[in-house]
Amino acid sequence: MKRIAVMTSGGDAPGMNAAVRAVVRKAIYHNCGVFGIYRGYTGLIEGDIKELQLGSVGDIIHRGGTMLHSSRSEEFKTVEGQLKAVEQLKKHGIEGVIVVGGDGSYRGAQKLSEHGIATVGVPGTIDNDIPGTDYTIGFDTALNTIIDSIDKIRDTASSHERTYVIEVMGRHAGDLALLSGLAGGAETILIPEVEHNMDDIIERLERGAKRGKKHSIIIVAEGIGSGVDIAKDIERRIDLETRVTVLGHIQRGGSPTGFDRVLASRLGAYAVDLLLADKSGVAVGIEKHKLVHYPFDEVFSKPHQIDQQIYDLSAQLSI
Ligand code: ADP
C-alpha cells in the first residue's frame, strides 16, 4: 500500500490529535504517503483531502479537539454518498483509510471496506462505549475533567450543606458516571445499565442525614434522564436543599491526559501497521494493556458492559 488517509468522525474526543499524529508519522516512517481527510465523511464526499507531512502534525499532541475537524453526514449513510466518497479516494490514489471515531464512524468505515477501500477503525470517543477495547481515546481525559468538577462542587456542597446532583455525559454507557462517581466519592451513581429506584435513593439520603451527613453528591449519566428532574424529585420528597450542575460540553474539551496521549499514539501507529499488513474492516483496541484488533462485525455484535465489580465496589464504599 503506497497511500493511506486518516480522518476523525462523529463526536470529537481529546487525544484524537495524538492519534492523527501517530498515523501520519508512522506512515511516513514506513515510506507511505499519508493524506488527511478533513471534516469527517462530509469532507470525504466533497474531496476535502490534503497530503500531510511530518510537520503537518507538529505541535498538536497536547491539544484537545481534532485538527482534521469532524462532522456528522447524513449523505454518507446513502449508497450514492458512499460511492462519491470512494470516487474521491480513488482520485487521490488512496487505498486505505484509518477512521478515528465512535460506533457510527465504524459503521461508515465498514461501508467503505465493502466498496473495496481498506479500513481500520481507531476508538475515539469519551464515552468508553466501544466493545473490543478496555479504553477509548478521550475517556480518561473526560473522566479527569469530571472528577475535577466534582471536587470543586464538593467544596460548595460541604460549605452550604446541600445535596448536589451532577449530570455527566453517557447516553448509553455509564462508564464516565461510574468511574467519576467512584473517584469523586459520590454517594449515589445512576447509570443507564442499572435500573434505579427513587425510593432507595431517598432512603439512602435520609440514612445519611440521620447520622449527621451534611451533604451528598449524586452522579447522573444523561442516559437515565435529566439531572434537573432527579433533583426536583428529591426536593419534593425530602427536606434537603438540592442543586444541579449539568457539566455538558466541558467534558469533551481540554488537553489530553498522559494516558490518552499514550493510548492514542499506540492505537494510531498500530492501525497503520495493520493497513500495511493488508488488514481491512477491523477496529483496534487495547485489552489488558496489549494491542488487539477485531473485525467490525464482532465489535458491533458485542454488547457494551460496565465493570460490575467497580459498580459493586462504588455501592459498598458509599454506604
Ligand atoms: P460516532 O462515530 O461518534 O458514534 P455518529 O454516530 O454520529 O458518531 O457517526 C458519525 C458518522 O458516521 C455519521 O454522521 C455518518 O456519516 C456515519 N455513519 C454512521 N452510521 C452509519 C451507517 N450505518 N452507514 C454509513 N455511515 C454511517
Coordinates of C-alpha atoms and ligand atoms in Angstrom, one line a residue:
M1 CA 0.0 0.0 0.0
K2 CA 1.5 3.3 -1.1
R3 CA -1.1 5.8 0.0
I4 CA -3.3 5.9 3.0
A5 CA -5.5 8.5 4.7
V6 CA -6.7 9.4 8.2
M7 CA -9.9 11.1 9.3
T8 CA -11.7 11.9 12.5
S9 CA -15.5 11.5 12.6
G10 CA -18.5 11.9 14.9
G11 CA -18.1 13.4 18.4
D12 CA -14.6 14.8 19.0
A13 CA -12.5 13.5 21.8
P14 CA -9.3 14.7 23.5
G15 CA -6.4 12.6 22.1
M16 CA -7.8 12.4 18.5
N17 CA -4.9 14.7 17.5
A18 CA -2.4 12.4 19.1
A19 CA -3.8 9.6 17.1
V20 CA -3.7 11.5 13.8
R21 CA -0.1 12.5 14.6
A22 CA 0.8 8.8 15.2
V23 CA -0.8 7.7 12.0
V24 CA 1.0 10.4 9.9
R25 CA 4.4 9.8 11.5
K26 CA 4.2 6.0 11.4
A27 CA 3.1 6.0 7.7
I28 CA 5.9 8.3 6.7
Y29 CA 8.3 6.2 8.8
H30 CA 7.3 3.3 6.5
N31 CA 7.7 5.5 3.4
C32 CA 4.0 5.5 2.8
G33 CA 2.2 8.7 1.5
V34 CA -0.4 9.9 4.0
F35 CA -3.4 12.2 3.5
G36 CA -5.7 14.0 5.9
I37 CA -9.4 13.8 5.2
Y38 CA -11.0 17.0 6.7
R39 CA -14.5 17.3 8.3
G40 CA -15.2 13.6 8.5
Y41 CA -17.4 11.9 5.9
T42 CA -18.8 15.3 4.8
G43 CA -15.3 16.3 3.7
L44 CA -14.6 12.9 2.2
I45 CA -17.6 13.2 -0.1
E46 CA -16.6 16.7 -1.0
G47 CA -12.9 15.8 -1.6
D48 CA -11.6 17.9 1.3
I49 CA -8.3 15.9 1.3
K50 CA -4.7 17.1 1.6
E51 CA -1.4 15.3 1.7
L52 CA 0.2 15.6 5.2
Q53 CA 3.9 15.9 6.0
L54 CA 5.8 15.3 9.3
G55 CA 5.5 18.9 10.1
S56 CA 1.7 19.0 9.4
V57 CA 1.1 17.2 12.8
G58 CA 3.7 19.2 14.8
D59 CA 2.6 20.9 18.0
I60 CA -0.8 19.1 18.2
I61 CA -0.1 16.2 20.6
H62 CA -1.3 18.2 23.6
R63 CA -4.3 19.8 22.0
G64 CA -8.0 18.7 22.5
G65 CA -10.4 18.6 19.6
T66 CA -9.2 17.5 16.2
M67 CA -7.1 19.4 13.7
L68 CA -8.8 17.5 10.9
H69 CA -12.2 18.7 12.2
S70 CA -15.2 16.3 12.4
S71 CA -18.8 16.1 11.2
R72 CA -21.9 14.1 11.0
S73 CA -23.0 13.3 7.5
E74 CA -26.5 12.0 6.5
E75 CA -25.4 11.8 2.9
F76 CA -22.7 9.2 3.7
K77 CA -25.4 6.9 5.0
T78 CA -26.7 6.5 1.4
V79 CA -25.0 4.3 -1.2
E80 CA -24.7 7.4 -3.5
G81 CA -22.8 9.3 -0.9
Q82 CA -20.5 6.3 -0.2
L83 CA -19.8 6.0 -3.9
K84 CA -18.9 9.7 -4.2
A85 CA -16.5 9.1 -1.3
V86 CA -14.9 6.1 -2.9
E87 CA -14.5 8.2 -6.1
Q88 CA -12.7 10.9 -4.2
L89 CA -10.3 8.3 -2.6
K90 CA -9.6 6.8 -6.0
K91 CA -8.9 10.2 -7.5
H92 CA -6.1 10.6 -4.8
G93 CA -4.8 7.1 -5.2
I94 CA -5.7 6.3 -1.6
E95 CA -6.0 2.6 -0.9
G96 CA -6.6 2.5 2.8
V97 CA -8.4 4.8 5.4
I98 CA -8.0 5.0 9.1
V99 CA -11.1 6.3 10.8
V100 CA -10.8 7.7 14.3
G101 CA -14.3 7.8 15.9
G102 CA -17.1 6.0 17.6
D103 CA -19.6 3.3 16.8
G104 CA -21.3 5.3 14.0
S105 CA -18.0 6.2 12.4
Y106 CA -17.0 2.4 12.4
R107 CA -20.3 1.6 10.6
G108 CA -19.3 4.2 7.9
A109 CA -15.8 2.6 7.7
Q110 CA -17.3 -0.8 7.2
K111 CA -19.3 0.5 4.3
L112 CA -16.1 1.9 2.7
S113 CA -14.5 -1.5 3.1
E114 CA -17.5 -3.2 1.4
H115 CA -16.8 -0.8 -1.5
G116 CA -13.2 -2.1 -1.8
I117 CA -11.3 0.5 0.3
A118 CA -9.3 -1.0 3.1
T119 CA -10.3 0.5 6.5
V120 CA -9.1 0.3 10.1
G121 CA -11.1 1.9 13.0
V122 CA -9.5 3.6 16.0
P123 CA -11.8 4.1 19.0
G124 CA -12.0 7.8 19.7
T125 CA -14.9 8.8 22.0
I126 CA -15.1 10.0 25.6
D127 CA -17.9 7.5 26.4
N128 CA -15.8 4.3 26.5
D129 CA -18.8 2.6 24.8
I130 CA -16.9 0.6 22.2
P131 CA -16.6 -3.2 22.7
G132 CA -13.2 -4.7 21.9
T133 CA -11.1 -2.3 23.8
D134 CA -10.8 -1.6 27.6
Y135 CA -10.5 2.1 26.9
T136 CA -11.4 4.5 24.2
I137 CA -9.3 7.6 23.4
G138 CA -10.6 10.6 25.3
F139 CA -12.3 8.7 28.1
D140 CA -9.5 9.2 30.6
T141 CA -9.3 13.0 29.9
A142 CA -13.1 13.4 30.3
L143 CA -13.0 11.3 33.4
N144 CA -10.4 13.6 35.0
T145 CA -12.4 16.7 33.9
I146 CA -15.5 15.4 35.7
I147 CA -13.5 14.5 38.8
D148 CA -12.1 18.0 38.9
S149 CA -15.6 19.4 38.7
I150 CA -16.9 17.0 41.4
D151 CA -14.1 18.1 43.7
K152 CA -15.0 21.8 43.2
I153 CA -18.7 21.2 43.7
R154 CA -17.9 19.2 46.8
D155 CA -16.3 22.3 48.4
T156 CA -19.5 24.3 47.9
A157 CA -21.7 21.3 48.9
S158 CA -19.9 21.0 52.2
S159 CA -19.9 24.7 52.9
H160 CA -23.6 25.1 52.3
E161 CA -24.8 21.7 53.4
R162 CA -26.6 20.9 50.2
T163 CA -27.2 17.8 48.1
Y164 CA -25.7 18.2 44.6
V165 CA -26.9 16.3 41.5
I166 CA -24.2 16.3 38.8
E167 CA -25.3 15.3 35.3
V168 CA -22.5 13.8 33.2
M169 CA -22.3 12.6 29.6
G170 CA -23.2 9.0 28.7
R171 CA -26.3 8.3 26.7
H172 CA -26.0 4.5 26.6
A173 CA -22.8 3.9 28.6
G174 CA -22.4 4.7 32.3
D175 CA -18.6 4.4 32.4
L176 CA -18.0 8.1 32.9
A177 CA -20.6 8.4 35.6
L178 CA -19.4 5.2 37.3
L179 CA -15.7 5.8 37.5
S180 CA -16.0 9.6 38.2
G181 CA -18.5 8.7 40.9
L182 CA -16.1 6.2 42.5
A183 CA -13.1 8.5 42.2
G184 CA -15.1 11.6 43.3
G185 CA -16.6 9.8 46.3
A186 CA -20.3 10.2 45.2
E187 CA -22.9 8.8 47.4
T188 CA -25.2 7.6 44.6
I189 CA -24.4 6.9 40.9
L190 CA -27.2 6.5 38.4
I191 CA -26.3 4.8 35.0
P192 CA -28.3 3.5 32.1
E193 CA -27.1 -0.1 32.5
V194 CA -28.6 -0.5 36.0
E195 CA -32.3 0.3 36.8
H196 CA -32.7 2.8 39.7
N197 CA -35.3 3.2 42.3
M198 CA -36.0 6.7 43.7
D199 CA -37.3 5.2 47.0
D200 CA -33.9 3.6 47.6
I201 CA -32.1 6.9 46.8
I202 CA -34.3 8.8 49.2
E203 CA -33.8 6.2 51.9
R204 CA -30.1 6.4 51.4
L205 CA -30.2 10.3 51.7
E206 CA -32.3 10.0 54.9
R207 CA -30.0 7.5 56.4
G208 CA -27.0 9.8 55.7
A209 CA -28.8 12.8 57.2
K210 CA -29.7 10.8 60.3
R211 CA -26.1 10.0 61.0
G212 CA -25.1 13.7 60.6
K213 CA -24.1 13.8 57.0
K214 CA -24.3 17.3 55.8
H215 CA -24.1 17.0 52.1
S216 CA -24.3 14.4 49.3
I217 CA -23.2 14.1 45.7
I218 CA -25.3 12.2 43.2
I219 CA -23.9 11.5 39.8
V220 CA -26.4 11.0 37.0
A221 CA -25.5 9.8 33.5
E222 CA -27.5 11.7 30.9
G223 CA -28.9 8.4 29.6
I224 CA -31.1 7.8 32.6
G225 CA -32.9 11.2 32.3
S226 CA -32.4 14.8 33.3
G227 CA -30.5 15.7 36.5
V228 CA -32.9 18.6 37.0
D229 CA -35.8 16.2 37.2
I230 CA -34.0 13.9 39.7
A231 CA -33.2 17.0 41.9
K232 CA -36.8 18.2 41.8
D233 CA -38.0 14.7 42.8
I234 CA -35.6 14.7 45.7
E235 CA -36.7 18.1 46.9
R236 CA -40.4 17.1 46.6
R237 CA -39.9 14.0 48.8
I238 CA -37.4 15.1 51.4
D239 CA -36.3 18.4 53.1
L240 CA -32.9 18.7 51.5
E241 CA -31.7 21.7 49.6
T242 CA -30.7 20.3 46.2
R243 CA -28.7 21.9 43.4
V244 CA -28.0 20.6 39.9
T245 CA -24.9 21.0 37.7
V246 CA -25.1 19.8 34.1
L247 CA -21.4 19.6 33.0
G248 CA -22.2 19.5 29.3
H249 CA -19.5 20.0 26.7
I250 CA -16.7 21.0 29.0
Q251 CA -16.3 17.2 29.3
R252 CA -15.3 16.9 25.6
G253 CA -12.5 19.5 25.6
G254 CA -9.1 20.1 27.1
S255 CA -5.6 18.9 26.8
P256 CA -5.5 15.0 26.7
T257 CA -4.1 13.3 29.8
G258 CA -0.8 11.3 29.5
F259 CA -2.9 8.1 29.4
D260 CA -4.9 9.3 26.4
R261 CA -1.8 10.5 24.6
V262 CA 0.0 7.2 25.0
L263 CA -3.2 5.2 24.1
A264 CA -3.8 7.3 21.0
S265 CA -0.1 7.1 19.9
R266 CA -0.1 3.3 20.3
L267 CA -3.5 2.7 18.6
G268 CA -2.8 5.2 15.7
A269 CA 0.5 3.5 14.9
Y270 CA -0.9 0.0 15.2
A271 CA -3.7 0.9 12.8
V272 CA -1.0 1.8 10.2
D273 CA 0.8 -1.5 10.8
L274 CA -2.5 -3.4 10.2
L275 CA -3.3 -1.5 7.0
L276 CA 0.2 -2.1 5.7
A277 CA -0.2 -5.8 6.5
D278 CA -3.3 -5.7 4.2
K279 CA -5.8 -6.0 7.1
S280 CA -9.2 -4.3 6.5
G281 CA -12.6 -4.0 8.2
V282 CA -11.1 -4.2 11.7
A283 CA -11.0 -2.0 14.7
V284 CA -8.0 -1.7 17.1
G285 CA -8.1 -1.5 20.8
I286 CA -6.2 -2.4 24.0
E287 CA -7.1 -5.3 26.3
K288 CA -5.1 -5.8 29.5
H289 CA -2.6 -3.3 28.1
K290 CA -2.0 -5.3 24.9
L291 CA -2.8 -4.1 21.4
V292 CA -5.7 -6.1 19.8
H293 CA -7.9 -5.9 16.7
Y294 CA -11.3 -7.3 15.9
P295 CA -13.5 -7.3 12.8
F296 CA -16.1 -4.6 12.8
D297 CA -18.9 -7.2 12.8
E298 CA -17.6 -8.7 16.1
V299 CA -17.4 -5.2 17.6
F300 CA -21.0 -4.5 16.6
S301 CA -22.3 -7.8 17.9
K302 CA -20.8 -7.5 21.5
P303 CA -22.9 -5.5 23.9
H304 CA -21.2 -2.7 25.9
Q305 CA -20.9 -3.7 29.5
I306 CA -19.9 -1.9 32.6
D307 CA -17.5 -3.4 35.1
Q308 CA -19.8 -5.0 37.6
Q309 CA -17.0 -5.2 40.3
I310 CA -16.5 -1.5 40.1
Y311 CA -20.2 -0.9 40.3
D312 CA -20.5 -3.1 43.4
L313 CA -17.4 -1.5 45.0
S314 CA -18.8 2.0 44.5
A315 CA -22.0 0.9 46.2
Q316 CA -20.1 -0.7 49.1
L317 CA -17.9 2.4 49.6
S318 CA -20.7 4.9 49.7
I319 CA -23.0 3.3 52.3
Ligands
ADP1 P1 -19.7 8.4 16.4 O1 -18.7 7.9 15.4 O2 -19.1 9.3 17.5 O3 -20.6 7.3 17.0 P2 -22.0 9.1 14.8 O4 -22.9 8.0 15.2 O5 -22.7 10.5 14.6 O6 -20.7 9.4 15.6 O7 -21.5 8.7 13.3 C1 -20.6 9.6 12.6 C2 -20.9 9.5 11.1 O8 -20.7 8.2 10.7 C3 -22.4 9.7 10.7 O9 -22.7 11.1 10.7 C4 -22.4 9.1 9.4 O10 -21.9 9.9 8.4 C5 -21.5 7.9 9.6 N1 -22.4 6.7 9.8 C6 -23.0 6.4 11.0 N2 -23.7 5.2 10.8 C7 -23.6 4.8 9.5 C8 -24.1 3.8 8.7 N3 -24.9 2.8 9.2 N4 -23.7 3.7 7.4 C9 -22.9 4.6 6.9 N5 -22.4 5.7 7.6 C10 -22.7 5.8 8.9

